[in-house]
Coordinates of C-alpha atoms and ligand atoms in Angstrom, one line a residue:
M34 CA -17.5 23.7 -34.9
K35 CA -15.1 24.8 -37.4
S36 CA -13.7 22.4 -39.9
A37 CA -10.5 20.8 -39.0
N38 CA -8.1 19.4 -41.5
T39 CA -5.9 17.0 -39.7
T40 CA -6.8 14.3 -37.1
K41 CA -4.5 16.1 -34.7
E42 CA -6.2 19.5 -35.0
L43 CA -9.6 17.9 -34.8
Y44 CA -8.5 16.2 -31.7
R45 CA -7.3 19.4 -30.1
E46 CA -10.6 21.1 -30.8
L47 CA -12.7 18.2 -29.4
R48 CA -10.5 17.8 -26.4
A49 CA -11.2 21.4 -25.3
L50 CA -15.1 20.8 -25.5
P51 CA -17.1 20.4 -22.4
W52 CA -18.1 16.9 -21.8
E53 CA -21.7 17.5 -22.4
Q54 CA -21.2 18.9 -25.8
L55 CA -18.6 16.2 -26.8
W56 CA -21.0 13.4 -25.8
K57 CA -24.3 14.8 -27.1
D58 CA -23.2 16.5 -30.2
E59 CA -19.8 15.0 -31.4
V60 CA -20.5 11.4 -30.4
Q61 CA -23.9 11.4 -32.0
R62 CA -22.6 13.0 -35.2
F63 CA -19.9 10.3 -35.2
D64 CA -22.4 7.6 -34.7
R65 CA -24.6 8.8 -37.5
A66 CA -21.8 9.6 -39.9
P67 CA -21.2 7.4 -43.0
A68 CA -18.1 5.1 -42.9
R69 CA -15.6 7.6 -44.5
E70 CA -16.5 10.5 -42.2
R71 CA -16.3 8.2 -39.1
F72 CA -13.0 7.3 -40.1
E73 CA -11.9 10.9 -40.5
R74 CA -13.4 11.8 -37.1
V75 CA -11.9 8.9 -35.1
S76 CA -10.4 11.6 -32.8
V77 CA -13.8 11.8 -31.2
V78 CA -13.1 8.3 -29.5
R79 CA -9.7 9.6 -28.3
A80 CA -11.3 12.8 -27.0
V81 CA -13.9 10.8 -25.1
G82 CA -11.1 8.7 -23.4
V83 CA -9.4 12.0 -22.2
V84 CA -12.5 14.3 -21.4
F85 CA -14.7 11.8 -19.7
P86 CA -12.3 10.8 -16.9
E87 CA -11.6 14.6 -16.4
S88 CA -15.1 15.9 -16.2
G89 CA -17.8 13.3 -17.1
P90 CA -20.4 12.3 -14.5
A91 CA -19.7 8.9 -12.8
E92 CA -23.2 7.8 -13.5
Q93 CA -22.5 7.9 -17.2
R94 CA -19.5 5.6 -17.1
D95 CA -21.3 2.4 -18.0
E96 CA -22.9 4.1 -21.0
V97 CA -19.6 5.5 -22.2
R98 CA -18.0 2.1 -21.7
A99 CA -20.8 0.5 -23.6
W100 CA -20.3 2.8 -26.5
L101 CA -16.5 2.1 -26.6
R102 CA -17.2 -1.6 -26.4
G103 CA -19.5 -1.4 -29.3
L104 CA -16.7 0.2 -31.4
L105 CA -14.5 -2.8 -30.8
H106 CA -16.7 -4.4 -33.5
D107 CA -16.4 -1.6 -36.0
P108 CA -15.4 -2.8 -39.5
E109 CA -12.8 -0.1 -39.5
E110 CA -9.4 -1.3 -37.7
K111 CA -8.4 2.2 -36.7
I112 CA -11.6 2.8 -34.9
R113 CA -11.4 -0.4 -33.1
R114 CA -7.7 0.6 -32.0
Y115 CA -8.9 4.0 -30.8
A116 CA -11.6 2.3 -28.8
M117 CA -9.1 -0.1 -27.2
A118 CA -6.8 2.6 -26.2
A119 CA -9.7 4.7 -24.6
L120 CA -11.3 1.8 -22.7
P121 CA -8.7 1.5 -19.8
K122 CA -9.0 5.2 -19.1
I123 CA -12.8 4.9 -18.6
G124 CA -12.1 2.2 -16.0
A125 CA -12.7 -1.0 -18.0
G126 CA -13.7 -4.3 -16.3
A127 CA -14.2 -7.8 -16.9
G128 CA -16.9 -7.5 -19.5
D129 CA -14.5 -5.4 -21.6
E130 CA -11.8 -7.9 -21.1
A131 CA -14.1 -10.6 -22.5
E132 CA -14.8 -8.5 -25.6
L133 CA -11.1 -7.7 -26.1
L134 CA -10.2 -11.5 -25.8
A135 CA -13.0 -12.3 -28.2
L136 CA -11.4 -10.0 -30.7
L137 CA -8.1 -11.6 -30.2
R138 CA -9.6 -15.0 -30.8
T139 CA -11.4 -14.1 -33.9
G140 CA -8.0 -13.3 -35.5
A141 CA -6.9 -9.8 -35.1
G142 CA -4.0 -8.7 -37.4
E143 CA -0.5 -8.2 -36.2
R144 CA -0.9 -4.4 -35.6
E145 CA -4.3 -4.8 -33.9
K146 CA -2.7 -7.5 -31.6
K147 CA -0.2 -5.0 -30.5
F148 CA -2.9 -2.6 -29.5
L149 CA -5.0 -5.4 -27.9
G150 CA -1.8 -6.2 -26.0
R151 CA -1.4 -2.7 -24.7
T152 CA -5.0 -2.5 -23.5
L153 CA -4.8 -6.0 -21.9
D154 CA -1.6 -5.0 -20.2
K155 CA -3.6 -2.5 -18.3
I156 CA -6.8 -4.3 -17.7
G157 CA -6.2 -8.0 -18.2
G158 CA -6.9 -10.4 -15.4
E159 CA -7.3 -14.2 -15.0
A160 CA -9.1 -14.6 -18.3
T161 CA -6.4 -12.9 -20.2
L162 CA -3.8 -15.3 -18.5
E163 CA -5.9 -18.3 -19.7
A164 CA -6.2 -16.8 -23.3
L165 CA -2.4 -16.3 -23.3
A166 CA -1.8 -19.8 -22.2
E167 CA -4.0 -21.0 -25.1
T168 CA -3.0 -18.6 -27.8
G169 CA 0.3 -17.2 -26.7
A170 CA -0.6 -14.4 -28.9
L171 CA 0.3 -11.3 -27.1
G172 CA 3.9 -11.8 -26.1
A173 CA 5.9 -12.0 -22.7
Q174 CA 5.4 -8.3 -21.9
T175 CA 1.6 -8.5 -21.7
E176 CA 2.0 -11.9 -19.9
Q177 CA 4.2 -10.4 -17.3
K178 CA 2.1 -7.3 -16.7
V179 CA -1.1 -9.3 -16.3
K180 CA 0.5 -12.0 -14.1
A181 CA 1.6 -9.1 -11.9
S182 CA -1.6 -7.4 -11.7
V183 CA -3.4 -10.7 -10.9
A184 CA -0.8 -11.4 -8.3
R185 CA -1.4 -8.0 -6.9
S186 CA -5.1 -8.3 -6.6
R187 CA -5.1 -11.9 -5.3
N188 CA -2.4 -11.6 -2.7
P189 CA -0.7 -8.4 -1.8
S190 CA 3.0 -9.3 -1.3
A191 CA 5.2 -7.9 1.3
V192 CA 8.8 -7.6 2.4
R193 CA 9.8 -10.0 5.2
L194 CA 11.5 -7.7 7.8
D195 CA 12.3 -10.7 10.3
A196 CA 13.4 -13.3 7.8
K197 CA 16.9 -14.3 8.5
I198 CA 19.5 -13.5 5.8
A199 CA 22.0 -16.2 6.3
D200 CA 24.6 -17.7 3.9
F201 CA 24.9 -14.6 1.8
G202 CA 28.6 -14.2 2.4
G203 CA 30.1 -11.1 0.8
L204 CA 26.7 -9.4 0.1
R205 CA 27.2 -5.8 -0.1
I206 CA 24.6 -3.5 1.3
H207 CA 24.4 0.2 0.3
L208 CA 23.0 2.6 2.8
R209 CA 22.2 5.8 1.0
G210 CA 21.4 9.2 2.4
R211 CA 21.9 12.9 2.3
T212 CA 25.5 14.0 1.4
G213 CA 27.4 15.2 4.4
L214 CA 25.8 12.8 7.0
E215 CA 28.1 9.8 6.2
E216 CA 30.2 9.9 9.2
I217 CA 27.2 10.0 11.6
V218 CA 25.8 7.0 9.7
R219 CA 29.1 5.2 10.0
D220 CA 29.1 5.9 13.9
E221 CA 25.7 4.6 14.2
I222 CA 26.7 1.3 12.3
A223 CA 29.7 1.0 14.7
A224 CA 27.6 1.5 17.7
Q225 CA 25.2 -1.2 16.7
G226 CA 28.1 -3.7 15.9
K227 CA 26.1 -6.0 13.5
F228 CA 27.7 -4.7 10.2
S229 CA 31.1 -3.6 9.0
V230 CA 31.7 -0.7 6.9
L231 CA 33.3 -1.4 3.6
E232 CA 33.5 2.1 2.1
V233 CA 32.2 5.5 2.4
E234 CA 31.5 7.8 -0.6
P235 CA 29.4 11.0 -0.8
G236 CA 25.8 10.0 0.1
L237 CA 26.7 6.3 0.5
V238 CA 28.0 4.0 3.1
A239 CA 28.6 0.5 1.9
I240 CA 28.5 -2.3 4.6
E241 CA 28.5 -6.0 5.0
A242 CA 27.0 -8.1 7.8
R243 CA 29.2 -9.7 10.4
A244 CA 26.7 -12.6 11.0
P245 CA 23.2 -13.7 9.8
F246 CA 20.9 -10.8 10.0
T247 CA 17.4 -9.5 9.3
L248 CA 16.1 -6.3 7.6
S249 CA 14.9 -5.3 10.9
D250 CA 18.5 -5.1 12.0
I251 CA 19.1 -2.7 9.2
F252 CA 16.1 -0.6 9.9
A253 CA 17.2 -0.4 13.6
L254 CA 19.7 2.0 12.2
R255 CA 17.9 5.4 12.0
C256 CA 20.5 7.7 10.2
F257 CA 20.4 6.3 6.6
G258 CA 17.9 7.2 4.1
S259 CA 17.3 4.0 2.1
V260 CA 18.9 0.6 1.8
G261 CA 19.8 -1.6 -1.2
F262 CA 21.5 -5.0 -1.6
V263 CA 23.9 -4.8 -4.5
L264 CA 23.0 -7.4 -6.9
G265 CA 25.8 -6.6 -9.3
V266 CA 27.6 -3.9 -11.3
V267 CA 27.0 -3.6 -15.1
K268 CA 30.1 -2.1 -16.8
S269 CA 29.3 0.5 -19.4
S270 CA 30.2 -0.4 -22.9
G271 CA 29.8 2.6 -25.1
A272 CA 26.8 5.0 -24.3
S273 CA 24.9 2.7 -22.2
A274 CA 25.1 -0.8 -20.7
P275 CA 23.1 -3.4 -22.8
A276 CA 19.7 -4.5 -21.5
D277 CA 20.8 -8.2 -21.3
A278 CA 23.4 -7.4 -18.8
F279 CA 20.9 -5.7 -16.4
A280 CA 18.4 -8.5 -17.1
S281 CA 20.8 -11.2 -16.1
V282 CA 21.7 -9.3 -12.9
I283 CA 18.0 -9.0 -12.1
A284 CA 17.4 -12.7 -12.8
S285 CA 20.7 -13.8 -11.2
P286 CA 20.8 -16.6 -8.6
L287 CA 21.8 -14.0 -5.9
S288 CA 18.7 -11.9 -6.7
Q289 CA 16.5 -14.9 -6.9
R290 CA 17.7 -16.2 -3.4
L291 CA 17.2 -12.7 -1.9
F292 CA 13.8 -12.1 -3.4
G293 CA 12.7 -15.7 -2.3
A294 CA 14.0 -15.3 1.2
L295 CA 12.6 -11.9 1.8
T296 CA 9.3 -11.7 0.0
S297 CA 5.9 -13.2 1.1
G298 CA 3.6 -13.4 -1.8
A299 CA 4.4 -13.0 -5.5
I300 CA 7.7 -11.4 -6.2
R301 CA 7.2 -8.0 -7.8
Y302 CA 9.7 -5.3 -8.5
R303 CA 9.7 -1.8 -9.9
L304 CA 12.6 -0.9 -12.0
E305 CA 14.1 2.6 -11.7
F306 CA 17.0 4.5 -13.3
V307 CA 17.8 6.6 -10.3
A308 CA 19.6 9.4 -12.1
K309 CA 18.1 9.2 -15.5
G310 CA 14.3 9.8 -15.2
H311 CA 11.8 7.4 -16.6
Q312 CA 13.6 5.5 -19.3
R313 CA 10.4 3.7 -20.2
A314 CA 11.7 1.9 -23.3
A315 CA 14.8 0.8 -21.5
V316 CA 12.8 -0.4 -18.5
R317 CA 10.5 -2.4 -20.8
E318 CA 13.3 -3.9 -22.6
I319 CA 15.2 -4.9 -19.4
A320 CA 12.1 -6.2 -17.7
S321 CA 11.0 -8.4 -20.7
R322 CA 14.4 -9.9 -20.9
A323 CA 14.6 -10.5 -17.2
Y324 CA 11.2 -12.2 -17.3
A325 CA 12.4 -14.4 -20.0
L326 CA 15.2 -15.6 -17.8
C327 CA 13.2 -15.9 -14.6
P328 CA 9.3 -15.7 -15.0
Q329 CA 8.8 -15.9 -11.2
I330 CA 10.2 -12.3 -10.8
L331 CA 7.6 -9.8 -12.1
N332 CA 8.2 -6.4 -13.0
D333 CA 5.4 -4.1 -11.8
A334 CA 5.3 -0.5 -11.4
R335 CA 2.3 -0.6 -9.0
E336 CA 2.5 -1.3 -5.3
A337 CA 5.6 -3.4 -5.8
P338 CA 7.3 -4.4 -2.5
W339 CA 10.7 -4.0 -4.1
A340 CA 12.5 -1.6 -6.4
V341 CA 15.5 -2.6 -8.4
D342 CA 17.4 0.6 -8.7
I343 CA 20.1 1.3 -11.3
H344 CA 22.7 3.8 -9.9
P345 CA 25.5 5.3 -11.8
A346 CA 28.8 4.2 -10.5
A347 CA 32.4 5.1 -11.3
D348 CA 32.9 1.9 -13.4
G349 CA 29.4 1.5 -14.8
E350 CA 26.1 1.1 -13.0
T351 CA 25.2 -0.6 -9.9
V352 CA 22.0 -2.7 -9.7
E353 CA 20.5 -2.6 -6.1
L354 CA 17.5 -4.3 -4.6
R355 CA 15.7 -1.9 -2.3
P356 CA 12.8 -2.9 -0.1
R357 CA 9.7 -0.4 -0.6
I358 CA 8.2 -0.4 2.8
S359 CA 5.6 2.3 3.4
P360 CA 5.5 3.7 6.0
D361 CA 9.0 3.2 6.8
P362 CA 9.1 1.0 9.8
R363 CA 11.3 3.6 11.5
H364 CA 8.7 6.2 11.3
A365 CA 5.5 4.5 12.1
Y366 CA 4.9 7.1 14.8
R367 CA 4.4 9.8 12.2
L368 CA 0.6 10.2 12.5
D369 CA 0.8 13.5 10.7
D370 CA 3.1 15.9 9.0
V371 CA 3.8 19.6 8.6
P372 CA 4.8 20.9 5.0
A373 CA 8.4 21.7 6.1
A374 CA 9.0 18.7 8.1
S375 CA 12.6 17.6 8.5
H376 CA 14.0 14.7 6.5
P377 CA 13.6 11.9 9.2
P378 CA 17.2 10.5 8.8
L379 CA 18.6 14.1 9.3
A380 CA 16.7 14.4 12.5
A381 CA 18.2 11.1 13.5
C382 CA 21.6 12.2 12.6
M383 CA 21.2 15.4 14.7
A384 CA 20.1 13.4 17.7
R385 CA 23.2 11.2 17.4
L386 CA 25.4 14.2 16.9
A387 CA 24.0 15.8 20.2
G388 CA 24.6 12.3 21.8
P389 CA 22.7 10.9 24.8
Q390 CA 23.1 12.5 28.2
E391 CA 21.5 11.7 31.4
N392 CA 18.7 14.1 32.8
E393 CA 18.5 15.9 29.6
S394 CA 16.1 18.9 29.2
V395 CA 15.7 19.5 25.5
W396 CA 14.0 22.1 23.6
D397 CA 13.2 22.5 19.8
P398 CA 12.2 26.0 19.2
F399 CA 10.9 25.2 15.7
C400 CA 9.5 21.8 16.5
G401 CA 7.2 21.4 13.4
S402 CA 6.0 17.8 13.7
G403 CA 8.5 17.0 16.4
L404 CA 11.1 14.7 14.7
E405 CA 14.1 16.0 16.3
L406 CA 12.7 15.7 19.8
I407 CA 11.4 12.2 19.1
E408 CA 14.8 11.1 17.7
R409 CA 16.7 12.6 20.7
A410 CA 14.2 11.0 23.2
R411 CA 14.6 7.5 21.5
L412 CA 18.4 7.7 22.6
G413 CA 17.3 7.7 26.2
G414 CA 18.3 9.9 29.2
V415 CA 15.7 12.6 28.5
K416 CA 13.8 14.1 31.5
R417 CA 12.0 17.1 30.0
V418 CA 10.9 17.7 26.4
F419 CA 9.9 21.2 25.2
G420 CA 8.7 22.0 21.7
S421 CA 7.5 25.2 20.4
D422 CA 6.4 26.6 17.0
L423 CA 4.5 29.5 15.6
S424 CA 2.0 27.2 14.1
A425 CA -0.8 25.9 16.2
E426 CA -1.3 23.0 13.9
A427 CA 2.4 22.0 14.2
I428 CA 2.2 22.0 17.9
A429 CA -0.8 19.7 17.8
I430 CA 0.9 17.3 15.5
A431 CA 4.1 17.3 17.4
G432 CA 2.2 16.3 20.6
R433 CA 0.4 13.6 18.8
N434 CA 3.5 12.2 17.1
F435 CA 5.4 12.3 20.3
S436 CA 2.7 10.3 22.1
A437 CA 2.5 7.8 19.3
A438 CA 6.4 7.2 19.5
Q439 CA 5.7 5.9 23.2
L440 CA 9.0 7.1 24.5
G441 CA 8.4 6.8 28.2
T442 CA 8.1 9.1 31.1
A443 CA 9.7 12.4 30.1
T444 CA 7.5 15.3 30.8
T445 CA 6.5 17.1 27.7
R446 CA 5.4 20.7 27.0
F447 CA 4.3 21.8 23.5
R448 CA 3.6 25.5 23.2
R449 CA 2.6 27.7 20.3
C450 CA 4.8 30.8 20.4
D451 CA 7.7 32.7 18.7
F452 CA 10.9 31.2 19.8
R453 CA 12.0 34.4 21.2
D454 CA 9.2 34.3 23.7
F455 CA 9.7 30.7 24.9
G456 CA 12.1 31.8 27.8
D457 CA 9.3 33.6 29.7
L458 CA 7.9 30.2 30.8
E459 CA 8.1 29.9 34.5
E460 CA 9.5 26.3 34.4
L461 CA 12.2 27.5 32.1
P462 CA 14.6 29.9 33.9
P463 CA 18.0 30.9 32.2
R464 CA 20.5 28.2 32.1
S465 CA 18.0 25.5 32.6
L466 CA 18.4 23.5 29.3
T467 CA 20.9 20.9 28.4
L468 CA 20.1 20.7 24.8
I469 CA 18.6 22.8 22.0
I470 CA 18.2 20.8 18.8
S471 CA 16.4 22.3 15.8
N472 CA 15.9 22.5 12.1
P473 CA 14.9 26.2 11.8
P474 CA 13.0 27.7 8.9
L475 CA 15.4 28.4 6.0
G476 CA 13.1 31.0 4.3
R477 CA 12.8 28.8 1.2
R478 CA 9.2 28.0 1.3
V479 CA 7.9 30.8 3.6
P480 CA 9.9 33.9 3.0
I481 CA 11.3 35.4 6.4
R482 CA 12.0 39.1 6.6
N483 CA 15.3 38.9 8.3
L484 CA 16.6 35.5 8.3
R485 CA 20.0 36.3 9.4
G486 CA 18.6 38.2 12.2
L487 CA 16.5 35.1 13.1
F488 CA 19.7 33.0 13.3
E489 CA 21.4 35.7 15.5
D490 CA 18.4 35.6 17.8
I491 CA 18.9 31.8 17.9
F492 CA 22.2 32.2 19.3
A493 CA 21.3 34.8 21.8
V494 CA 18.2 32.7 23.1
A495 CA 20.5 29.6 23.3
A496 CA 23.3 31.5 25.2
N497 CA 20.6 32.5 27.7
L498 CA 18.7 29.3 28.1
L499 CA 21.4 26.5 28.0
A500 CA 23.2 25.4 31.1
P501 CA 26.9 25.4 31.0
G502 CA 27.8 22.1 29.2
G503 CA 24.6 22.3 27.2
R504 CA 24.6 21.9 23.4
L505 CA 23.0 23.8 20.5
V506 CA 22.6 21.4 17.5
F507 CA 21.0 22.9 14.5
T508 CA 21.1 23.5 10.8
N509 CA 22.4 26.9 9.8
P510 CA 22.3 28.3 6.2
F511 CA 24.8 31.1 7.1
R512 CA 28.5 30.9 7.1
M513 CA 28.7 32.9 10.4
D514 CA 30.8 32.8 13.7
S515 CA 28.9 32.4 16.9
P516 CA 28.0 36.0 17.9
E517 CA 27.8 34.7 21.5
P518 CA 31.1 34.2 23.1
S519 CA 29.6 31.6 25.6
L520 CA 28.7 29.2 22.6
K521 CA 31.8 27.5 21.3
L522 CA 31.7 25.6 17.9
Q523 CA 32.4 21.9 18.5
S524 CA 31.6 20.5 15.0
R525 CA 30.3 21.8 11.6
R526 CA 29.7 19.9 8.4
S527 CA 28.1 20.8 5.0
V528 CA 25.0 18.8 4.5
D529 CA 22.7 18.5 1.4
L530 CA 19.2 19.5 2.6
G531 CA 17.5 18.3 -0.7
G532 CA 19.4 20.2 -3.3
F533 CA 20.3 23.1 -0.8
E534 CA 23.5 23.1 1.1
C535 CA 23.5 23.9 4.7
R536 CA 25.7 23.4 7.7
L537 CA 25.0 21.1 10.5
E538 CA 26.6 22.7 13.6
M539 CA 27.1 21.9 17.3
Y540 CA 27.9 24.5 19.9
L541 CA 28.9 23.9 23.4
K542 CA 27.8 26.4 26.1
V543 CA 30.7 27.3 28.3
A544 CA 30.6 28.9 31.8
R545 CA 31.5 32.7 31.6
Ligands
SAM283 C1 11.8 23.5 9.1 S1 10.4 23.5 9.9 C2 10.7 22.5 11.2 C3 10.4 21.0 10.9 C4 10.5 20.1 12.1 N1 11.8 19.8 12.6 C5 9.8 18.8 11.8 O1 10.3 17.7 12.0 O2 8.7 18.8 11.3 C6 10.4 25.0 10.6 C7 9.2 25.4 11.7 O3 9.5 26.7 12.2 C8 8.3 27.3 12.5 N2 8.6 28.7 12.7 C9 8.9 29.6 11.8 N3 9.3 30.9 12.4 C10 9.1 30.7 13.8 C11 9.4 31.4 14.8 N4 9.6 32.8 14.7 N5 9.2 30.9 16.1 C12 8.8 29.7 16.1 N6 8.5 28.9 15.2 C13 8.8 29.3 13.9 C14 7.4 27.0 11.3 O4 6.1 27.0 11.6 C15 7.9 25.5 11.0 O5 7.1 24.5 11.6

């Protein structure tokens, strides 16, 4: 290969090679080279760490790992460091950990220790914890990361949905969701009666409990998106709030009590700046300081049962503790999904907007995976459920999800067809439906030739199939008046459909 002047250029060239060539030619050349050339060609080690995981054969993994392990004994520190960085990418294991710890014990220099720490952050286990207790050499960040990963593998922790949350007077709870749905969220809270609403802002309903409660009580509410306990507010001073202030909120007595009461297993959290992207350096800094204050609470980006979210607020930043439960207990019925599935809390809001009614005959003409029908059926009073969709796959999924939701005795019929053809079903004469509820296609992912015409047709079909008193509840991207005189607008609100503003509307069918 052509000569390369800099380590970076050489790396770029090596990184583009097929695995075979990199391993057979370049690694051999590196191994045979005299010390100075090895030093200059250290990029080979980095390239191996990148190209092998992408295209190397799995059966060669042990051989590659052994080669890197060998390099940990190279007399040249730089080569050792490159090998350390590459090892976790190949999938290092206990043997590699032992080699790295041996290196640590035999007196690595300060810079090398830093790199050893970074590698052990990723692959360290019990042996690293023991070594840290002995030597304390690698610092609190490695200790925290390794403790978290040992805790994760020993005993997967979980959020306790049914643990009583008592004696937390004044605890502020933030229910967050799509902008525009706040009033429906508020109505649902009032109907349940266990929480009082403190404040409503775009995309946020702040509540507090009226009596001891559980997380299950909160997840009995279906219209919000995510829930967070407010741990504190950090006032901004200058450009950003200091790491110490965030750390003391995360390690505060309130936080420790909530974590303790609601976690089974080790307490692990992921730290996220909600509106600011990754902020890796700030996350590291805050997490290390919080760990110094309370070493029982471990920062861990992987499979953590909790997130600590930092949200921008008017007077600084709000620090919230959010359970990360997957799947969301409210949607356990979702066996499968369609690409354009509705946001589940939106489907729940639409069902609430429609309201329960006895002997309901409900149709979703664009049922996809069936969320609106399921949410409506959950509210009770439904006698007949119809779903239709152009996609055969969606129809199968809607049927499966509906059964999994176990919603009782309503008769169901899911049919693959264009919504305009649904009215020719024998069991569906004109004026036989009491509710049409739907999230129609918006032409964003799959272009639709005449989208406005499709919405005009929805009105026409609804005017034909709804009984007087029946409701049409749907999301409408057009600012249009009902072209059907028998459909009277009851409510309209702008909602955020994930960065796209749309209107959630309800029409009432009147007798003509
Ligand atoms: C936004 S998705 C509905 C998502 C659904 N609410 C859910 O919970 O999964 C719109 C659906 O409309 C269907 N569709 C598009 N054009 C249609 C038409 N002319 N007739 C019936 N269904 C149609 C698509 O296949 C898609 O599943």
